[in-house]
Coordinates of C-alpha atoms in Angstrom, one line a residue:
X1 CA 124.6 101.9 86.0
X2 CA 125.6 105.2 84.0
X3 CA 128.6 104.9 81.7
X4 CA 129.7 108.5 83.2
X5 CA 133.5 109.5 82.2
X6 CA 134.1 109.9 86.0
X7 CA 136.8 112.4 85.3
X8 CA 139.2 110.4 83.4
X9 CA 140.3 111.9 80.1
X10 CA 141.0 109.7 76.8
X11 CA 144.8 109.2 76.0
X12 CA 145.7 109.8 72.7
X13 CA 148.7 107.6 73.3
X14 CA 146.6 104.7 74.3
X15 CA 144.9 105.3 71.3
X16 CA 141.5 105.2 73.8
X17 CA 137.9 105.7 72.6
X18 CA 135.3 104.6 75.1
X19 CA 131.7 103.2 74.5
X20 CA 128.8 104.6 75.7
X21 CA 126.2 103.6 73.7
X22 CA 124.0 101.7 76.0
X23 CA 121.9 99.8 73.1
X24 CA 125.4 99.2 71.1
X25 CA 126.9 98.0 74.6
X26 CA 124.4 95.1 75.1
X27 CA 124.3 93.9 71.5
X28 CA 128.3 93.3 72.1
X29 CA 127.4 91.8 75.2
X30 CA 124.7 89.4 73.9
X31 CA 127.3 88.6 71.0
X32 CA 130.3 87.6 73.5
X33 CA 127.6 85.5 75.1
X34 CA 129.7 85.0 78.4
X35 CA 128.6 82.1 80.5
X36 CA 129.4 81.8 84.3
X37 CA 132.3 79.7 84.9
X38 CA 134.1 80.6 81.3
X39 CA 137.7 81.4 81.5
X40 CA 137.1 85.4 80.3
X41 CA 139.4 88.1 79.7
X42 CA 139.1 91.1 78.7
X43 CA 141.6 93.3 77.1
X44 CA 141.8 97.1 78.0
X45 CA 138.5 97.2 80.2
X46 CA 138.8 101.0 79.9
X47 CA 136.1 102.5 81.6
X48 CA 134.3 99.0 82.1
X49 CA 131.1 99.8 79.4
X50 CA 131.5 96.1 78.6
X51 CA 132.8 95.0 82.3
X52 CA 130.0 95.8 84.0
X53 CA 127.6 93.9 81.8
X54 CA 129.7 91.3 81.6
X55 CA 130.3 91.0 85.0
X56 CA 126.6 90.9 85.5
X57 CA 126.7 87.6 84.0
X58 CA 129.8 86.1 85.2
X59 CA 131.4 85.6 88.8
X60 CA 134.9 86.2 87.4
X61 CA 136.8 87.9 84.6
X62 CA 140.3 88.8 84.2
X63 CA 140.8 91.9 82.6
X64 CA 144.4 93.6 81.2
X65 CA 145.0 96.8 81.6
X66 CA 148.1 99.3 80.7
X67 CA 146.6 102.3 82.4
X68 CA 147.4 102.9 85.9
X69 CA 144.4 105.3 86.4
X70 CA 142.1 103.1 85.2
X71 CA 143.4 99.8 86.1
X72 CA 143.0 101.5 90.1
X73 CA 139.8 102.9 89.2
X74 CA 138.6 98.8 88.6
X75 CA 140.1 97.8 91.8
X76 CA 137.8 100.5 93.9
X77 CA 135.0 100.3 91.8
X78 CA 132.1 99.8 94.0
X79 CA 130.2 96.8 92.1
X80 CA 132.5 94.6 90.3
X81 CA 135.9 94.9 91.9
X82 CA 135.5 92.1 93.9
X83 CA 134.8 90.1 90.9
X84 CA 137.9 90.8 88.6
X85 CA 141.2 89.6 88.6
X86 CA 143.0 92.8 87.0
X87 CA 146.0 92.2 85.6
X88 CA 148.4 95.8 85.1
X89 CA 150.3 95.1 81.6
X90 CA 150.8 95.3 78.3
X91 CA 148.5 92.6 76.2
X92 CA 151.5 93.1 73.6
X93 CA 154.3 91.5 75.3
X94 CA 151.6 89.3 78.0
X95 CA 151.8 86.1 78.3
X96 CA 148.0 84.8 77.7
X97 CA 148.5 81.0 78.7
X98 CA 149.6 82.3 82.7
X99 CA 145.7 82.7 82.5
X100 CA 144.8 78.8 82.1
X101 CA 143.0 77.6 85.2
X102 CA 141.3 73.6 85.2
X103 CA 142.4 73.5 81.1
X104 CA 139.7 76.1 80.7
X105 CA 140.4 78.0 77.4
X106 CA 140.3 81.6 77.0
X107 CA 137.1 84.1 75.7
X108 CA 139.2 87.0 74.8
X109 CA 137.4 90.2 74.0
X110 CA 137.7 94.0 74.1
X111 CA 137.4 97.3 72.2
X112 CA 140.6 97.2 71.2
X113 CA 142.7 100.5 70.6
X114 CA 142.9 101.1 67.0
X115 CA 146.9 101.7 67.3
X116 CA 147.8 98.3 68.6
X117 CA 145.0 96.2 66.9
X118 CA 146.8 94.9 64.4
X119 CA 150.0 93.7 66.3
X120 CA 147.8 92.5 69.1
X121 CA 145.9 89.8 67.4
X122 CA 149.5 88.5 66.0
X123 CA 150.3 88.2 69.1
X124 CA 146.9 86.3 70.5
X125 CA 147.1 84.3 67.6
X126 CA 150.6 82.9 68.9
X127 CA 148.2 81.4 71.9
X128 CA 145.3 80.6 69.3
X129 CA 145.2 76.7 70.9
X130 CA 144.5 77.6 74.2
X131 CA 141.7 80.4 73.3
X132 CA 137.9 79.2 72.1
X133 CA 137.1 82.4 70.9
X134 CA 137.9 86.0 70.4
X135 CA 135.2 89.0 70.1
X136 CA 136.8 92.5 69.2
X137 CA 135.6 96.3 68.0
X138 CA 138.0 97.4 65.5
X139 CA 138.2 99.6 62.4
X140 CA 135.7 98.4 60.0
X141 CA 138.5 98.5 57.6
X142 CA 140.2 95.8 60.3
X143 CA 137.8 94.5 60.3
X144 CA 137.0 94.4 56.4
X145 CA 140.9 92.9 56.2
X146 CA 140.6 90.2 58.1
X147 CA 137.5 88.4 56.6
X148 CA 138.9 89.3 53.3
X149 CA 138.8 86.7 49.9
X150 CA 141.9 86.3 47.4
X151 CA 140.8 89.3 44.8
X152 CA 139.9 92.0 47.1
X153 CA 141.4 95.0 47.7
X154 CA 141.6 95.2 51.7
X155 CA 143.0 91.2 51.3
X156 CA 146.6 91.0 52.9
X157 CA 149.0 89.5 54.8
X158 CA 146.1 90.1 57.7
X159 CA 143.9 88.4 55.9
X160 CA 145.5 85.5 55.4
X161 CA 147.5 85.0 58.9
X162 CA 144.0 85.7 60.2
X163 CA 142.3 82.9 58.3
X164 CA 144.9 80.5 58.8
X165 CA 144.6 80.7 62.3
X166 CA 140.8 81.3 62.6
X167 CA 137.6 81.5 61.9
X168 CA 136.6 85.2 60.8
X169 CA 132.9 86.3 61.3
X170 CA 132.2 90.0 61.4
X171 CA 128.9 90.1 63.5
X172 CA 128.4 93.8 64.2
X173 CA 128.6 97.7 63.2
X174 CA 129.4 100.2 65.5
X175 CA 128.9 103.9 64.5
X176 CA 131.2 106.4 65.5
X177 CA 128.6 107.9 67.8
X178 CA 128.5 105.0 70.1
X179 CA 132.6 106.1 71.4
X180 CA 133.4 109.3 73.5
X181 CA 135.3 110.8 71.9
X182 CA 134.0 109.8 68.7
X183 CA 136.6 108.3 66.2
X184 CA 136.1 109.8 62.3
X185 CA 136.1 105.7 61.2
X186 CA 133.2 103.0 61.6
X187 CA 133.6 100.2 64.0
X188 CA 132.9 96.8 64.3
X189 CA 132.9 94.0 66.0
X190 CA 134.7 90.4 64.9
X191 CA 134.1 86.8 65.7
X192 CA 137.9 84.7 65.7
X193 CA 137.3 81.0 66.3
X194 CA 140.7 79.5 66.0
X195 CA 140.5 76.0 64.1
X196 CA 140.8 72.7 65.8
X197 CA 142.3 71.7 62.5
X198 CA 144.2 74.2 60.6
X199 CA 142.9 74.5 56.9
X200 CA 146.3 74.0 55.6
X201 CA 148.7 72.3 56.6
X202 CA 152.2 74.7 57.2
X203 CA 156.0 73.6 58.2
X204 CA 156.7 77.1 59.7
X205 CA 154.3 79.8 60.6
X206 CA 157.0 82.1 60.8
X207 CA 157.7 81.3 56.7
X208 CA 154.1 81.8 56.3
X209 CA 154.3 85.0 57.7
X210 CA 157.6 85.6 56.4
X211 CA 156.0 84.9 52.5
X212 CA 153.2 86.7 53.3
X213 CA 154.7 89.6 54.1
X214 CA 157.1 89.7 51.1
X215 CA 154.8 89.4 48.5
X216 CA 152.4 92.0 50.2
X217 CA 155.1 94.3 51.3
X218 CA 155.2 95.4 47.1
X219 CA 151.6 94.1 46.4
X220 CA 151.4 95.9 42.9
X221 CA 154.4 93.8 41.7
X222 CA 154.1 89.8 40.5
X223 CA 155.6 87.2 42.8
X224 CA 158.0 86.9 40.6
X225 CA 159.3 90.1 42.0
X226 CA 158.1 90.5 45.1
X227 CA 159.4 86.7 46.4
X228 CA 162.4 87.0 44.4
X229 CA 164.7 87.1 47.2
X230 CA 163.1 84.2 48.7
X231 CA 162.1 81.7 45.7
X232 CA 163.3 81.5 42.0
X233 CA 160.2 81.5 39.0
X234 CA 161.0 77.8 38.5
X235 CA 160.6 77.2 42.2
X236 CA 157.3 79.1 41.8
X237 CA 156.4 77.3 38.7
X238 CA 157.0 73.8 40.2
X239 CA 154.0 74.5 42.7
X240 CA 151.5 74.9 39.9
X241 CA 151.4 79.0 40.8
X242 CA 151.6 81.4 37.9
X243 CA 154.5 84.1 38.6
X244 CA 152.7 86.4 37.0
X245 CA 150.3 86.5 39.6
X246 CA 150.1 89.6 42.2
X247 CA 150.0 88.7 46.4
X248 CA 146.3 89.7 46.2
X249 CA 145.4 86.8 44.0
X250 CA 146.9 83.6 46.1
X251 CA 144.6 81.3 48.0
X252 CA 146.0 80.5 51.5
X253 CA 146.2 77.1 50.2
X254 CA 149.2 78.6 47.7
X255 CA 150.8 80.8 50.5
X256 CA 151.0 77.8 52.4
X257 CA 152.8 76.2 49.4
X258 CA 155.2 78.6 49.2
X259 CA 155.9 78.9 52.7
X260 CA 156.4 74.9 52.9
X261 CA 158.7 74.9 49.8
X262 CA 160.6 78.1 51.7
X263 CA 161.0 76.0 54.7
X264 CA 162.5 72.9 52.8
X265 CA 165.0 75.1 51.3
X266 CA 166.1 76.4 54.5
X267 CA 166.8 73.2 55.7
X268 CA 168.9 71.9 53.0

């Protein structure tokens, strides 16, 4: 089946790029692995580059879509449309879990638009114990962020929301080339395996985020600084963690610290 454009024009606003890329499309394909009777989903099916394939494995996927045009293009196109359950919405404000059949979990995957990326996976990550896995194209750099280690530059509060959360695999590079029109960035694709067992153990994700996002928000500055408003030195001292240190140096394993010692204050 040709991956033709069929007349539809990418949205700037939607922040579309669509694949075309045959030999890119079935590596994604053969790294989402879907297997029939798998509760899949795909978010913003686009112009269905990774539907159709997909959809030649499976009997049934759900797929959400914002785009009117393209969410009635799915529901008359002439091979698949009896297969998907298309849901017209926003994967921002949507609420995943309405999509658990028989205690199935979700396989979430898409190419996800580059504007919405990062405030999408917060919000799948919200629904991370009813999901097995999640594939996704993003920027490399995204990408680059959220399998990031304590030290390097592109780690932040991505990086460590991400990894508290899940399991972060980057399995695949996309060039440019492989989208119409084709974005000046490189792509690729992510593996998120939420944990069974979270590798720290938090009181409040929201202080978690809340910590994270304070000490990165001013990343040159020490945490003495930057969580000033939240924790005193002593307080930071008493954990064992230098205040001299910046946001990029802390383990998850001392956000979570701070974060659980946040949350204890709060409830005195």
């Amino acid at each position: 089946m040709s991956k033709q454009h069929l007349g539809h024009t990418a949205r700037k606003r939607f922040g579309q790029n669509f694949l075309h890329d045959d030999y890119i499309i079935d590596q994604i394909v053969s790294v989402i692995d879907p297997q029939p009777e798998q509760n899949l989903v795909e978010i913003g099916p686009g112009l269905a580059a990774l539907t159709e394939p997909v959809c030649e494995r499976v009997e049934r996927l759900t797929v959400v879509e914002l785009d009117r045009d393209l969410a009635e293009r799915l529901r008359t196109h002439p091979f698949i449309a009896s297969k998907l359950n298309i849901v017209e919405a926003d994967a921002l404000q949507f609420d995943f879990t309405q999509l658990i059949q028989d205690e199935k979990p979700l396989r979430v995957f898409g190419n996800l638009p580059y504007n919405i990326s990062t405030p999408l996976m917060f919000h799948l990550f919200s629904f991370a114990g009813k999901v097995q896995d999640m594939h996704f194209m993003l920027q490399k750099e995204v990408v680059n962020r959220l399998a990031a280690v304590p030290g390097n530059k592109n780690y932040g509060r991505l990086s460590v929301m991400a990894q508290y959360f899940c399991q972060v695999i980057p399995v695949l590079h996309v060039p440019p080339g492989a989208f119409n029109p084709p974005p000046k960035v490189d792509s690729a694709v992510v593996r998120l395996i939420p944990h069974q067992d979270k590798p720290v153990k938090v009181v409040s994700e929201e202080d978690l985020n809340k910590v994270c996002s304070k000490a990165f928000n001013q990343r040159r500055k020490t945490i003495r600084n930057s969580l000033k408003e939240l924790l005193t030195e002593e307080q930071i001292l008493g954990l064992d963690i230098n205040p001299d240190l910046r946001a990029e140096n802390l383990s998850l394993d001392n956000f979570a610290a701070l974060a659980n010692l946040l949350s204890t204050l709060n409830k005195d």
